[in-house]
Amino acid sequence: MTDAEIIDGNAVAGEIRDGLSGAIETLADAGARPGLATVLMGDDPASQTYVNMKQRDCEEVGIDGTHVDVDGDAPAEELYETLEELNADSDVHGYLVQNPVPDHIDYREVIRRIDPAKDVDGFHPENVGRLVAGDARFRPCTPHGVQKLLEAYDIETEGADVTIVGRSQIVGKPLANLLLQKADDGNATVTVCHSRTEELAAKTRNADIVVAAVGVPELVDGSMLAPGTVVIDVGVNRVEADTEKGYELVGDVDFESAREVASAITPVPGGVGPMTRAMLLYNTVRAASEQTGVDVALP
Ligand code: NDP
């Protein structure tokens, strides 16, 4: 029985935010201040919490945060007008539309209307294409955060067998592409699993690194891991619990059984989540640098 090292996402995210402060100072010296806008259509409480957190993060590091609310019942054209305004606003270097959007809105069309140079989530088809081609502009925040965590803990991906559980557009697929790149933070042999995968445990047991991005509480447990595996838990699930709020957050990994087998593991919360937030700030600073022509050193 081992006791896995706990990968501290808060600490690594803090280092990245500190590194970004230097870049933001460089921009300030040149008279520029990075700007990030968040757009929320409707009043979903979880989405409101997420955009509030993003705005607070901006304030803390010195990014100009602006927020636009769009009525949840408004026609798509009203949202599109907002996007056009943001595309044209030179003070806004990056922006995102919080998902989920209301049912009558086609999220893919929304993404297509974002200026790819301002698409700090990295979801626009042009940015997805560039990432797959090995010429990424904005790496999507969660996969990029996972890469930075691995790097911070000197966990080599080169030659490693990585099993990713989940093939979503925002986590599984871009992470698979990034780890596959012929690059120092890639060069892995990647297996991507999903709901139709047979014998999932055989795939996770074969891996040096397992990334769980499923949305199923505690799907991956210790019995599915080989001794010494590195476990990255992307999942954030609310499950009923006897707490003040009536719920607690758990990952897609059964932390207690996995930590006995793994060599290193991310907790939930405090693992991947803070990294996702930090990498959004990173992409915003990068966007500001590109749009203002002021070179900065990114962490
Ligand atoms: P999606 O629902 O978009 O994708 C889930 C993926 O898991 C799909 O590919 C699905 O397969 C697969 N899947 C579902 N059930 C199983 C199963 N039983 N066995 C194997 N694969 C399965 O989720 P996201 O990628 O958006 O998010 C995943 C998790 O990560 C969620 O808990 C989410 O809250 C969290 N998250 C956390 C972030 C963070 O910053 N920490 C950021 C983003 C997400 P199929 O494609 O066949 O349907």
CSV table of C-alpha atoms and ligand atoms in Angstrom, one decimal:
chain,number,residue,atom,x,y,z
A,1,MET,CA,0.0,0.0,0.0
A,2,THR,CA,1.4,3.4,-1.0
A,3,ASP,CA,0.2,6.8,0.1
A,4,ALA,CA,-0.1,8.9,-2.9
A,5,GLU,CA,1.4,12.4,-3.2
A,6,ILE,CA,-1.4,14.9,-3.2
A,7,ILE,CA,-1.1,17.2,-6.3
A,8,ASP,CA,-1.9,20.7,-5.0
A,9,GLY,CA,-3.7,22.6,-7.7
A,10,ASN,CA,-4.2,25.7,-5.6
A,11,ALA,CA,-0.4,26.0,-5.1
A,12,VAL,CA,0.4,25.5,-8.8
A,13,ALA,CA,-2.4,27.8,-9.9
A,14,GLY,CA,-1.0,30.4,-7.5
A,15,GLU,CA,2.4,30.2,-9.1
A,16,ILE,CA,0.9,30.7,-12.5
A,17,ARG,CA,-1.1,33.7,-11.3
A,18,ASP,CA,2.1,35.2,-9.8
A,19,GLY,CA,3.8,34.6,-13.2
A,20,LEU,CA,1.0,36.4,-14.9
A,21,SER,CA,1.4,39.4,-12.7
A,22,GLY,CA,4.8,40.0,-14.3
A,23,ALA,CA,3.3,39.8,-17.7
A,24,ILE,CA,0.5,42.1,-16.7
A,25,GLU,CA,3.1,44.6,-15.4
A,26,THR,CA,4.9,44.5,-18.7
A,27,LEU,CA,1.7,45.2,-20.5
A,28,ALA,CA,0.9,48.1,-18.1
A,29,ASP,CA,4.4,49.6,-18.7
A,30,ALA,CA,3.4,49.7,-22.4
A,31,GLY,CA,0.0,51.3,-21.5
A,32,ALA,CA,-2.1,48.2,-22.0
A,33,ARG,CA,-4.3,46.4,-19.6
A,34,PRO,CA,-5.8,43.0,-20.5
A,35,GLY,CA,-9.5,42.8,-20.7
A,36,LEU,CA,-11.8,39.7,-20.3
A,37,ALA,CA,-15.6,39.7,-20.8
A,38,THR,CA,-18.0,37.1,-19.7
A,39,VAL,CA,-21.4,36.7,-21.3
A,40,LEU,CA,-24.2,34.9,-19.5
A,41,MET,CA,-27.5,34.2,-21.2
A,42,GLY,CA,-30.2,33.4,-18.7
A,43,ASP,CA,-29.9,33.1,-14.9
A,44,ASP,CA,-28.7,29.6,-14.2
A,45,PRO,CA,-27.4,29.8,-10.6
A,46,ALA,CA,-24.3,27.5,-11.2
A,47,SER,CA,-23.4,29.5,-14.3
A,48,GLN,CA,-23.7,32.8,-12.3
A,49,THR,CA,-21.4,31.4,-9.7
A,50,TYR,CA,-18.8,30.4,-12.4
A,51,VAL,CA,-18.9,33.9,-14.0
A,52,ASN,CA,-18.6,35.6,-10.6
A,53,MET,CA,-15.5,33.5,-9.9
A,54,LYS,CA,-14.0,34.4,-13.2
A,55,GLN,CA,-14.7,38.1,-12.6
A,56,ARG,CA,-13.2,37.9,-9.1
A,57,ASP,CA,-10.1,36.1,-10.5
A,58,CYS,CA,-9.7,39.0,-13.0
A,59,GLU,CA,-9.8,41.6,-10.3
A,60,GLU,CA,-7.3,39.8,-8.2
A,61,VAL,CA,-4.6,39.7,-10.9
A,62,GLY,CA,-5.2,43.0,-12.6
A,63,ILE,CA,-7.3,42.1,-15.6
A,64,ASP,CA,-10.2,44.3,-16.6
A,65,GLY,CA,-13.2,42.2,-16.1
A,66,THR,CA,-16.6,43.1,-17.7
A,67,HIS,CA,-19.8,41.1,-17.6
A,68,VAL,CA,-22.7,41.1,-20.0
A,69,ASP,CA,-26.1,39.5,-19.0
A,70,VAL,CA,-28.4,38.6,-21.9
A,71,ASP,CA,-32.0,37.8,-21.1
A,72,GLY,CA,-32.6,34.1,-21.2
A,73,ASP,CA,-35.7,34.5,-23.4
A,74,ALA,CA,-34.1,36.9,-25.9
A,75,PRO,CA,-33.8,35.8,-29.5
A,76,ALA,CA,-30.4,34.5,-30.7
A,77,GLU,CA,-29.9,37.7,-32.7
A,78,GLU,CA,-29.7,39.7,-29.4
A,79,LEU,CA,-26.8,37.4,-28.2
A,80,TYR,CA,-25.1,37.7,-31.6
A,81,GLU,CA,-25.3,41.5,-31.4
A,82,THR,CA,-23.5,41.3,-28.1
A,83,LEU,CA,-20.8,39.1,-29.7
A,84,GLU,CA,-20.3,41.5,-32.5
A,85,GLU,CA,-19.9,44.4,-30.0
A,86,LEU,CA,-17.3,42.4,-28.1
A,87,ASN,CA,-15.5,41.4,-31.3
A,88,ALA,CA,-15.2,45.1,-32.2
A,89,ASP,CA,-14.3,46.3,-28.7
A,90,SER,CA,-10.5,46.8,-28.6
A,91,ASP,CA,-10.5,46.9,-24.8
A,92,VAL,CA,-11.8,43.4,-24.7
A,93,HIS,CA,-9.0,41.0,-25.6
A,94,GLY,CA,-10.8,37.9,-24.8
A,95,TYR,CA,-14.3,36.7,-23.9
A,96,LEU,CA,-16.4,33.7,-23.4
A,97,VAL,CA,-20.0,32.7,-23.4
A,98,GLN,CA,-20.9,30.7,-20.4
A,99,ASN,CA,-22.3,27.3,-21.2
A,100,PRO,CA,-25.0,25.9,-21.0
A,101,VAL,CA,-27.0,28.4,-23.1
A,102,PRO,CA,-30.8,28.3,-23.2
A,103,ASP,CA,-32.3,25.5,-25.4
A,104,HIS,CA,-33.3,27.8,-28.2
A,105,ILE,CA,-29.7,28.8,-28.7
A,106,ASP,CA,-27.3,26.9,-30.9
A,107,TYR,CA,-24.1,26.9,-28.9
A,108,ARG,CA,-21.9,25.8,-31.9
A,109,GLU,CA,-23.2,28.8,-33.9
A,110,VAL,CA,-22.4,31.0,-30.9
A,111,ILE,CA,-18.8,29.7,-30.8
A,112,ARG,CA,-18.4,30.3,-34.6
A,113,ARG,CA,-19.3,33.9,-34.1
A,114,ILE,CA,-16.6,34.6,-31.6
A,115,ASP,CA,-13.5,36.3,-33.1
A,116,PRO,CA,-11.0,33.4,-32.9
A,117,ALA,CA,-8.3,35.9,-31.7
A,118,LYS,CA,-10.5,36.6,-28.6
A,119,ASP,CA,-11.7,33.0,-28.1
A,120,VAL,CA,-9.9,32.4,-24.7
A,121,ASP,CA,-11.8,29.2,-24.1
A,122,GLY,CA,-10.2,27.8,-27.3
A,123,PHE,CA,-13.5,26.3,-28.6
A,124,HIS,CA,-13.7,28.1,-32.0
A,125,PRO,CA,-13.2,25.7,-34.9
A,126,GLU,CA,-10.2,27.6,-36.1
A,127,ASN,CA,-8.6,27.3,-32.7
A,128,VAL,CA,-9.5,23.6,-32.4
A,129,GLY,CA,-8.0,23.1,-35.9
A,130,ARG,CA,-4.8,24.8,-34.9
A,131,LEU,CA,-4.5,22.8,-31.7
A,132,VAL,CA,-5.0,19.5,-33.6
A,133,ALA,CA,-2.4,20.7,-36.2
A,134,GLY,CA,0.1,21.3,-33.5
A,135,ASP,CA,0.0,25.0,-33.8
A,136,ALA,CA,-2.3,25.9,-30.8
A,137,ARG,CA,-3.1,29.5,-30.1
A,138,PHE,CA,-5.3,29.1,-27.0
A,139,ARG,CA,-5.1,25.8,-25.4
A,140,PRO,CA,-8.5,25.1,-23.7
A,141,CYS,CA,-8.2,25.9,-20.0
A,142,THR,CA,-8.8,22.6,-18.4
A,143,PRO,CA,-6.5,20.4,-20.6
A,144,HIS,CA,-3.8,23.1,-20.4
A,145,GLY,CA,-4.2,23.2,-16.6
A,146,VAL,CA,-3.7,19.4,-16.5
A,147,GLN,CA,-0.5,19.7,-18.6
A,148,LYS,CA,0.8,22.4,-16.2
A,149,LEU,CA,0.0,20.3,-13.2
A,150,LEU,CA,1.9,17.4,-14.6
A,151,GLU,CA,4.8,19.7,-15.5
A,152,ALA,CA,4.9,21.2,-12.0
A,153,TYR,CA,5.2,17.8,-10.4
A,154,ASP,CA,7.8,16.6,-12.9
A,155,ILE,CA,5.5,13.9,-14.2
A,156,GLU,CA,6.8,12.9,-17.6
A,157,THR,CA,4.3,12.4,-20.4
A,158,GLU,CA,7.0,11.4,-22.9
A,159,GLY,CA,6.6,7.7,-23.6
A,160,ALA,CA,3.9,7.4,-20.9
A,161,ASP,CA,0.7,5.5,-21.4
A,162,VAL,CA,-2.1,7.9,-20.7
A,163,THR,CA,-5.7,6.8,-20.4
A,164,ILE,CA,-8.3,9.6,-20.6
A,165,VAL,CA,-11.8,8.7,-19.5
A,166,GLY,CA,-14.1,11.1,-21.4
A,167,ARG,CA,-14.1,12.5,-24.9
A,168,SER,CA,-15.8,15.8,-24.5
A,169,GLN,CA,-14.9,18.8,-26.7
A,170,ILE,CA,-13.7,20.8,-23.7
A,171,VAL,CA,-11.6,18.2,-21.8
A,172,GLY,CA,-11.1,14.7,-23.2
A,173,LYS,CA,-10.5,15.4,-26.9
A,174,PRO,CA,-8.3,18.5,-26.6
A,175,LEU,CA,-6.3,16.9,-23.8
A,176,ALA,CA,-5.8,13.8,-25.9
A,177,ASN,CA,-4.6,15.9,-28.8
A,178,LEU,CA,-2.2,17.9,-26.6
A,179,LEU,CA,-0.6,14.9,-25.0
A,180,LEU,CA,-0.2,13.3,-28.4
A,181,GLN,CA,1.7,16.3,-29.8
A,182,LYS,CA,5.3,15.8,-30.7
A,183,ALA,CA,6.4,18.1,-27.9
A,184,ASP,CA,8.1,18.1,-24.5
A,185,ASP,CA,4.7,18.3,-22.8
A,186,GLY,CA,3.2,15.6,-25.1
A,187,ASN,CA,4.8,12.5,-26.7
A,188,ALA,CA,2.4,10.3,-24.7
A,189,THR,CA,0.6,7.2,-26.0
A,190,VAL,CA,-3.0,8.1,-25.5
A,191,THR,CA,-6.1,6.0,-25.1
A,192,VAL,CA,-9.4,7.8,-25.0
A,193,CYS,CA,-12.4,6.1,-23.4
A,194,HIS,CA,-16.1,6.9,-23.4
A,195,SER,CA,-19.5,5.5,-22.5
A,196,ARG,CA,-19.2,2.8,-25.2
A,197,THR,CA,-15.8,1.7,-24.2
A,198,GLU,CA,-15.7,-2.0,-23.2
A,199,GLU,CA,-13.6,-3.2,-20.3
A,200,LEU,CA,-12.7,0.3,-19.1
A,201,ALA,CA,-10.8,-1.1,-16.1
A,202,ALA,CA,-8.4,-2.9,-18.4
A,203,LYS,CA,-7.6,0.4,-20.1
A,204,THR,CA,-7.1,2.3,-16.9
A,205,ARG,CA,-5.0,-0.5,-15.4
A,206,ASN,CA,-2.7,-0.3,-18.4
A,207,ALA,CA,-1.9,3.4,-17.9
A,208,ASP,CA,0.9,5.3,-16.2
A,209,ILE,CA,-1.4,8.3,-16.0
A,210,VAL,CA,-5.2,8.2,-15.8
A,211,VAL,CA,-7.3,11.3,-16.4
A,212,ALA,CA,-10.9,11.1,-15.4
A,213,ALA,CA,-13.3,13.6,-17.1
A,214,VAL,CA,-16.6,11.8,-17.0
A,215,GLY,CA,-19.1,13.5,-14.8
A,216,VAL,CA,-19.9,10.3,-13.0
A,217,PRO,CA,-19.1,10.5,-9.3
A,218,GLU,CA,-16.3,8.2,-8.2
A,219,LEU,CA,-16.4,6.1,-11.4
A,220,VAL,CA,-12.7,5.2,-11.2
A,221,ASP,CA,-11.6,3.5,-8.1
A,222,GLY,CA,-8.4,1.9,-6.8
A,223,SER,CA,-9.2,-1.5,-8.1
A,224,MET,CA,-9.0,0.0,-11.7
A,225,LEU,CA,-5.5,1.3,-11.2
A,226,ALA,CA,-2.1,-0.2,-11.4
A,227,PRO,CA,0.2,0.5,-8.5
A,228,GLY,CA,2.1,3.8,-9.0
A,229,THR,CA,-0.4,5.4,-11.4
A,230,VAL,CA,-0.7,9.2,-11.5
A,231,VAL,CA,-4.4,10.1,-11.2
A,232,ILE,CA,-5.8,13.4,-12.5
A,233,ASP,CA,-9.4,13.9,-11.5
A,234,VAL,CA,-11.2,16.5,-13.6
A,235,GLY,CA,-14.6,15.7,-12.3
A,236,VAL,CA,-16.7,18.0,-10.2
A,237,ASN,CA,-20.0,16.4,-9.1
A,238,ARG,CA,-22.4,17.6,-6.5
A,239,VAL,CA,-23.7,14.7,-4.4
A,240,GLU,CA,-26.2,14.8,-1.5
A,241,ALA,CA,-24.5,15.0,1.8
A,242,ASP,CA,-25.2,15.8,5.4
A,243,THR,CA,-23.5,19.2,5.2
A,244,GLU,CA,-24.7,22.7,5.7
A,245,LYS,CA,-25.4,23.1,2.0
A,246,GLY,CA,-26.9,19.6,1.7
A,247,TYR,CA,-24.3,18.5,-0.8
A,248,GLU,CA,-20.6,17.9,-1.2
A,249,LEU,CA,-18.3,18.0,-4.2
A,250,VAL,CA,-16.7,14.8,-5.3
A,251,GLY,CA,-14.6,13.9,-8.3
A,252,ASP,CA,-14.9,11.2,-10.9
A,253,VAL,CA,-12.4,9.2,-8.9
A,254,ASP,CA,-13.0,7.4,-5.6
A,255,PHE,CA,-10.2,9.3,-3.8
A,256,GLU,CA,-9.8,7.1,-0.8
A,257,SER,CA,-9.3,3.8,-2.6
A,258,ALA,CA,-7.3,5.4,-5.5
A,259,ARG,CA,-4.8,7.2,-3.2
A,260,GLU,CA,-3.8,3.8,-1.7
A,261,VAL,CA,-2.7,2.6,-5.2
A,262,ALA,CA,-1.6,5.8,-7.0
A,263,SER,CA,1.7,7.5,-6.7
A,264,ALA,CA,0.2,11.0,-7.1
A,265,ILE,CA,-3.4,12.2,-7.2
A,266,THR,CA,-5.4,15.4,-7.5
A,267,PRO,CA,-8.0,16.1,-4.8
A,268,VAL,CA,-11.5,17.5,-5.5
A,269,PRO,CA,-11.8,20.3,-4.8
A,270,GLY,CA,-8.3,21.9,-5.0
A,271,GLY,CA,-6.8,19.9,-7.9
A,272,VAL,CA,-7.8,20.7,-11.5
A,273,GLY,CA,-10.4,23.3,-10.8
A,274,PRO,CA,-8.1,26.1,-9.7
A,275,MET,CA,-5.9,25.3,-12.7
A,276,THR,CA,-8.8,25.8,-15.1
A,277,ARG,CA,-9.4,29.2,-13.7
A,278,ALA,CA,-5.7,30.2,-13.8
A,279,MET,CA,-5.4,29.1,-17.5
A,280,LEU,CA,-8.3,31.4,-18.5
A,281,LEU,CA,-6.3,34.3,-17.1
A,282,TYR,CA,-3.3,33.0,-18.9
A,283,ASN,CA,-5.1,32.9,-22.2
A,284,THR,CA,-6.5,36.4,-21.6
A,285,VAL,CA,-3.0,37.8,-21.0
A,286,ARG,CA,-1.8,36.0,-24.1
A,287,ALA,CA,-4.6,37.5,-26.2
A,288,ALA,CA,-3.8,41.0,-24.9
A,289,SER,CA,-0.2,40.5,-25.7
A,290,GLU,CA,-1.0,39.4,-29.3
A,291,GLN,CA,-3.6,42.2,-29.9
A,292,THR,CA,-1.4,45.0,-28.5
A,293,GLY,CA,1.8,43.7,-30.0
A,294,VAL,CA,3.5,43.9,-26.6
A,295,ASP,CA,5.7,40.8,-26.0
A,296,VAL,CA,5.3,39.2,-22.5
A,297,ALA,CA,6.9,36.2,-20.8
A,298,LEU,CA,4.1,33.8,-19.9
A,299,PRO,CA,4.5,31.4,-17.0
B,1,NDP,P1,-19.2,15.6,-20.8
B,1,NDP,O1,-20.5,15.2,-20.2
B,1,NDP,O2,-19.2,16.6,-21.9
B,1,NDP,O3,-18.4,14.3,-21.2
B,1,NDP,C1,-18.4,13.2,-20.4
B,1,NDP,C2,-17.6,12.1,-21.1
B,1,NDP,O4,-17.6,10.9,-20.3
B,1,NDP,C3,-18.3,11.6,-22.4
B,1,NDP,O5,-17.3,11.4,-23.4
B,1,NDP,C4,-19.0,10.3,-22.1
B,1,NDP,O6,-19.0,9.4,-23.1
B,1,NDP,C5,-18.0,9.8,-21.0
B,1,NDP,N1,-18.7,8.9,-20.1
B,1,NDP,C6,-19.9,9.1,-19.5
B,1,NDP,N2,-20.2,8.0,-18.7
B,1,NDP,C7,-19.2,7.1,-18.9
B,1,NDP,C8,-18.9,5.8,-18.3
B,1,NDP,N3,-19.7,5.2,-17.5
B,1,NDP,N4,-17.8,5.2,-18.7
B,1,NDP,C9,-16.9,5.8,-19.5
B,1,NDP,N5,-17.1,7.1,-20.1
B,1,NDP,C10,-18.2,7.7,-19.7
B,1,NDP,O7,-18.4,16.1,-19.6
B,1,NDP,P2,-17.2,17.2,-19.5
B,1,NDP,O8,-16.0,16.7,-20.2
B,1,NDP,O9,-17.7,18.5,-19.8
B,1,NDP,O10,-16.9,17.1,-17.9
B,1,NDP,C11,-16.5,16.0,-17.3
B,1,NDP,C12,-16.4,16.2,-15.8
B,1,NDP,O11,-15.4,17.2,-15.5
B,1,NDP,C13,-17.7,16.8,-15.1
B,1,NDP,O12,-17.7,16.3,-13.8
B,1,NDP,C14,-17.4,18.3,-15.1
B,1,NDP,O13,-18.2,18.9,-14.1
B,1,NDP,C15,-16.0,18.3,-14.9
B,1,NDP,N6,-15.3,19.5,-15.3
B,1,NDP,C16,-14.4,20.1,-14.5
B,1,NDP,C17,-13.7,21.1,-14.9
B,1,NDP,C18,-12.7,21.7,-13.9
B,1,NDP,O14,-12.2,22.7,-14.1
B,1,NDP,N7,-12.3,20.9,-12.8
B,1,NDP,C19,-13.8,21.8,-16.2
B,1,NDP,C20,-14.7,21.0,-17.1
B,1,NDP,C21,-15.4,20.0,-16.6
B,1,NDP,P3,-19.9,9.7,-24.5
B,1,NDP,O15,-19.0,10.7,-25.3
B,1,NDP,O16,-20.0,8.4,-25.1
B,1,NDP,O17,-21.2,10.3,-24.0
